[in-house]
């Protein structure tokens, strides 16, 4: 329960959560594509792919897909019923189901989510040093201003 709560909080963090979700979707898509292309039954492939997401909150929410699939729904409809899978992934799965190339579409989706997450992480890594420099500059300015404020206050007290 605690892990699920922690994973939900992590997913809700503004910049980080969105990218962690993209990475989880990438792992899911790549695993499902590989297992499906390898001839593993869809229900079992889906179960194993959900386990690769690495986030217990997303895994728990994704299990709805397994239930819907076992009740006879298509993969597209069962994925659309969750809040986990974005519309573009669901649409790619729909195209893959209609054309009979589900594994190729899932590989493309995995590539897309990996690219998007990598791009965002690189931007974050470029911004971290700037943030650190800014914090150091603020600390130094605060220290200098505090010193001179005390210095001038002491001079003012002596002059009186």
Short mmCIF file of C-alpha atoms in Angstrom, two decimals:
data_model
loop_
_atom_site.label_atom_id
_atom_site.label_comp_id
_atom_site.label_asym_id
_atom_site.label_seq_id
_atom_site.Cartn_x
_atom_site.Cartn_y
_atom_site.Cartn_z
CA UNK A 1 0.00 0.00 0.00
CA UNK A 2 2.78 2.45 0.92
CA UNK A 3 4.70 1.70 -2.30
CA UNK A 4 1.55 2.35 -4.34
CA UNK A 5 0.97 5.64 -2.54
CA UNK A 6 4.60 6.68 -3.01
CA UNK A 7 4.50 5.78 -6.71
CA UNK A 8 1.29 7.78 -7.15
CA UNK A 9 2.87 10.83 -5.52
CA UNK A 10 5.97 10.46 -7.72
CA UNK A 11 3.79 10.33 -10.85
CA UNK A 12 2.04 13.54 -9.77
CA UNK A 13 5.30 15.54 -9.45
CA UNK A 14 5.01 18.18 -12.19
CA UNK A 15 8.08 17.64 -14.38
CA UNK A 16 9.51 14.39 -13.12
CA UNK A 17 6.28 12.38 -12.97
CA UNK A 18 5.30 12.95 -16.55
CA UNK A 19 8.67 11.70 -17.76
CA UNK A 20 8.69 8.69 -15.44
CA UNK A 21 5.28 7.79 -16.85
CA UNK A 22 6.67 8.05 -20.39
CA UNK A 23 9.49 5.70 -19.47
CA UNK A 24 7.02 3.26 -17.92
CA UNK A 25 4.85 3.39 -21.06
CA UNK A 26 7.95 2.80 -23.15
CA UNK A 27 8.89 -0.30 -21.14
CA UNK A 28 5.30 -1.55 -21.35
CA UNK A 29 5.07 -1.02 -25.11
CA UNK A 30 8.43 -2.56 -25.86
CA UNK A 31 7.73 -5.61 -23.68
CA UNK A 32 4.27 -6.16 -25.13
CA UNK A 33 5.59 -5.81 -28.68
CA UNK A 34 8.40 -8.27 -28.07
CA UNK A 35 6.22 -10.84 -26.32
CA UNK A 36 3.41 -10.54 -28.88
CA UNK A 37 5.86 -10.87 -31.78
CA UNK A 38 7.35 -13.91 -30.06
CA UNK A 39 3.99 -15.69 -30.05
CA UNK A 40 3.09 -15.35 -26.39
CA UNK A 41 -0.66 -15.39 -25.76
CA UNK A 42 -2.00 -11.81 -25.50
CA UNK A 43 -3.38 -12.20 -21.98
CA UNK A 44 -0.07 -13.53 -20.63
CA UNK A 45 1.98 -11.00 -22.66
CA UNK A 46 -0.15 -8.19 -21.25
CA UNK A 47 0.31 -9.44 -17.69
CA UNK A 48 4.08 -9.64 -18.09
CA UNK A 49 4.26 -6.25 -19.81
CA UNK A 50 2.33 -4.56 -17.03
CA UNK A 51 4.87 -5.91 -14.56
CA UNK A 52 7.71 -4.21 -16.46
CA UNK A 53 6.27 -0.71 -15.94
CA UNK A 54 8.20 -0.26 -12.70
CA UNK A 55 5.51 1.82 -10.99
CA UNK A 56 3.04 -0.02 -8.78
CA UNK A 57 0.37 2.68 -9.13
CA UNK A 58 0.45 2.45 -12.93
CA UNK A 59 0.56 -1.34 -12.74
CA UNK A 60 -2.50 -1.43 -10.51
CA UNK A 61 -4.42 0.91 -12.82
CA UNK A 62 -3.33 -1.07 -15.89
CA UNK A 63 -4.69 -4.36 -14.61
CA UNK A 64 -8.12 -3.14 -15.73
CA UNK A 65 -6.90 -3.89 -19.25
CA UNK A 66 -6.33 -7.55 -18.35
CA UNK A 67 -9.82 -7.87 -16.90
CA UNK A 68 -11.46 -6.20 -19.89
CA UNK A 69 -9.44 -8.32 -22.32
CA UNK A 70 -10.49 -11.52 -20.55
CA UNK A 71 -14.13 -10.37 -20.85
CA UNK A 72 -13.78 -10.19 -24.63
CA UNK A 73 -12.94 -6.53 -25.21
CA UNK A 74 -10.36 -5.52 -27.74
CA UNK A 75 -6.98 -4.31 -26.55
CA UNK A 76 -7.77 -0.81 -27.81
CA UNK A 77 -11.04 -0.51 -25.91
CA UNK A 78 -9.62 -1.99 -22.74
CA UNK A 79 -6.64 0.41 -22.83
CA UNK A 80 -8.93 3.36 -23.49
CA UNK A 81 -10.92 2.47 -20.35
CA UNK A 82 -7.95 3.29 -18.12
CA UNK A 83 -6.45 6.66 -17.24
CA UNK A 84 -2.95 5.25 -17.62
CA UNK A 85 -2.60 5.07 -21.38
CA UNK A 86 -2.61 8.32 -23.35
CA UNK A 87 -4.82 8.76 -26.39
CA UNK A 88 -1.95 8.62 -28.88
CA UNK A 89 -0.81 5.21 -27.56
CA UNK A 90 -4.36 3.88 -27.69
CA UNK A 91 -4.71 5.14 -31.26
CA UNK A 92 -1.42 3.51 -32.26
CA UNK A 93 -2.62 0.22 -30.77
CA UNK A 94 -5.90 0.60 -32.69
CA UNK A 95 -4.02 1.05 -35.95
CA UNK A 96 -1.81 -1.92 -35.12
CA UNK A 97 -4.82 -4.12 -34.40
CA UNK A 98 -6.56 -3.08 -37.62
CA UNK A 99 -3.52 -3.59 -39.83
CA UNK A 100 -2.28 -6.74 -38.10
CA UNK A 101 1.04 -5.10 -37.21
CA UNK A 102 0.49 -4.53 -33.52
CA UNK A 103 4.07 -5.38 -32.61
CA UNK A 104 5.49 -2.80 -35.04
CA UNK A 105 3.18 -0.08 -33.76
CA UNK A 106 4.07 -0.88 -30.17
CA UNK A 107 7.78 -0.68 -31.03
CA UNK A 108 7.17 2.72 -32.63
CA UNK A 109 5.28 3.86 -29.53
CA UNK A 110 8.13 2.68 -27.30
CA UNK A 111 10.65 4.56 -29.46
CA UNK A 112 8.52 7.70 -29.27
CA UNK A 113 8.17 7.61 -25.48
CA UNK A 114 11.87 6.88 -24.99
CA UNK A 115 12.78 9.81 -27.24
CA UNK A 116 10.41 12.20 -25.44
CA UNK A 117 11.63 11.17 -21.99
CA UNK A 118 15.30 11.39 -23.02
CA UNK A 119 14.75 14.85 -24.46
CA UNK A 120 13.09 16.08 -21.27
CA UNK A 121 15.74 14.52 -19.02
CA UNK A 122 18.52 16.17 -21.04
CA UNK A 123 16.77 19.52 -20.65
CA UNK A 124 16.50 18.95 -16.90
CA UNK A 125 20.16 18.01 -16.65
CA UNK A 126 21.09 21.20 -18.50
CA UNK A 127 18.98 23.28 -16.10
CA UNK A 128 20.33 21.79 -12.86
CA UNK A 129 23.75 23.55 -12.96
CA UNK A 130 22.04 26.87 -13.69
CA UNK A 131 19.80 26.36 -10.67
CA UNK A 132 22.76 25.51 -8.46
CA UNK A 133 24.67 28.61 -9.62
CA UNK A 134 21.61 30.73 -8.93
CA UNK A 135 21.24 29.34 -5.40
CA UNK A 136 24.93 29.94 -4.66
CA UNK A 137 24.64 33.52 -5.97
CA UNK A 138 21.60 34.16 -3.77
CA UNK A 139 23.41 32.74 -0.73
CA UNK A 140 26.48 34.92 -1.37
CA UNK A 141 24.34 38.02 -1.91
CA UNK A 142 22.46 37.33 1.34
CA UNK A 143 25.73 36.89 3.23
CA UNK A 144 27.28 40.09 1.83
CA UNK A 145 24.14 42.14 2.46
CA UNK A 146 23.86 40.79 6.01
CA UNK A 147 27.51 41.66 6.69
CA UNK A 148 27.23 45.21 5.40
CA UNK A 149 23.89 45.79 7.10
CA UNK A 150 25.45 44.82 10.44
CA UNK A 151 28.58 46.88 9.66
CA UNK A 152 26.61 50.05 8.84
CA UNK A 153 24.32 49.51 11.84
CA UNK A 154 27.40 49.32 14.10
CA UNK A 155 28.85 52.51 12.54
CA UNK A 156 25.52 54.23 13.05
CA UNK A 157 25.46 53.20 16.71
CA UNK A 158 29.02 54.48 17.24
CA UNK A 159 28.20 57.81 15.59
CA UNK A 160 25.33 58.44 17.99
#
